[in-house]
């Protein structure tokens, strides 16, 4: 490893226990924090690395001390950062690594962007989308009105 690479890797200090969310689509780290309720409902120490140079272009990284993520949180992260990996850190080492899982359907997680969609009416209807992969990004198709969300999914999370 070159000295240069060493310096880059030392930018953020190692954590003893917690979670590293790696390979986050560049620009999505703040949406990841929002999904995790940071800082408002979490007191964990968090480091955020924006625009870090990864093997496949730029990425963001979020490191959270002393916290493991809930399935529901990981499912939401998958929608805005489909290439993310969740690394569980125990005693300074990666003890578990998982890729986020991209679901075929999402229910009750995203709000349809069509104001006239029945899922946005007063009816007790849970939003539902069909998920497809479009290159680097995901495409969500509303099961009720057919409207497609392909940009800024993070902005439409319920
Ligand atoms: N103790 C630690 N504290 C903080 N970050 C850590 C710690 N251990 C590993 N990491 C970070 O967690 C991520 C995954 O670590 P790992 O050693 O598996 O790297 P990797 O082999 O490059 O993984 P990948 O192939 O998923 O990119 C990296 O971003 C690494 O910098
Ligand atoms: Mg790596
Ligand atoms: Zn709709």
PDB file of N, CA, C and O and ligand atoms in Angstrom, residues 22-23 55 59, ligand 2:
ATOM      1  N   UNK A  22     -20.997   1.386   3.512  1.00  0.00           N
ATOM      2  CA  UNK A  22     -19.981   1.703   2.508  1.00  0.00           C
ATOM      3  C   UNK A  22     -20.623   1.683   1.118  1.00  0.00           C
ATOM      4  O   UNK A  22     -21.716   1.151   0.939  1.00  0.00           O
ATOM      5  N   UNK A  23     -19.939   2.246   0.143  1.00  0.00           N
ATOM      6  CA  UNK A  23     -20.389   2.251  -1.256  1.00  0.00           C
ATOM      7  C   UNK A  23     -21.768   2.904  -1.418  1.00  0.00           C
ATOM      8  O   UNK A  23     -22.587   2.439  -2.220  1.00  0.00           O
ATOM      9  N   UNK A  55     -13.224   2.286  -5.752  1.00  0.00           N
ATOM     10  CA  UNK A  55     -12.753   1.552  -6.934  1.00  0.00           C
ATOM     11  C   UNK A  55     -13.597   1.864  -8.162  1.00  0.00           C
ATOM     12  O   UNK A  55     -13.129   1.861  -9.277  1.00  0.00           O
ATOM     13  N   UNK A  59     -17.906   7.699  -3.902  1.00  0.00           N
ATOM     14  CA  UNK A  59     -18.914   7.096  -3.032  1.00  0.00           C
ATOM     15  C   UNK A  59     -18.961   7.892  -1.739  1.00  0.00           C
ATOM     16  O   UNK A  59     -18.044   8.643  -1.425  1.00  0.00           O
TER      17      UNK A  59
HETATM   18 MG1  LIG B   2     -13.471  -1.224  -0.375  1.00  0.00          MG
END
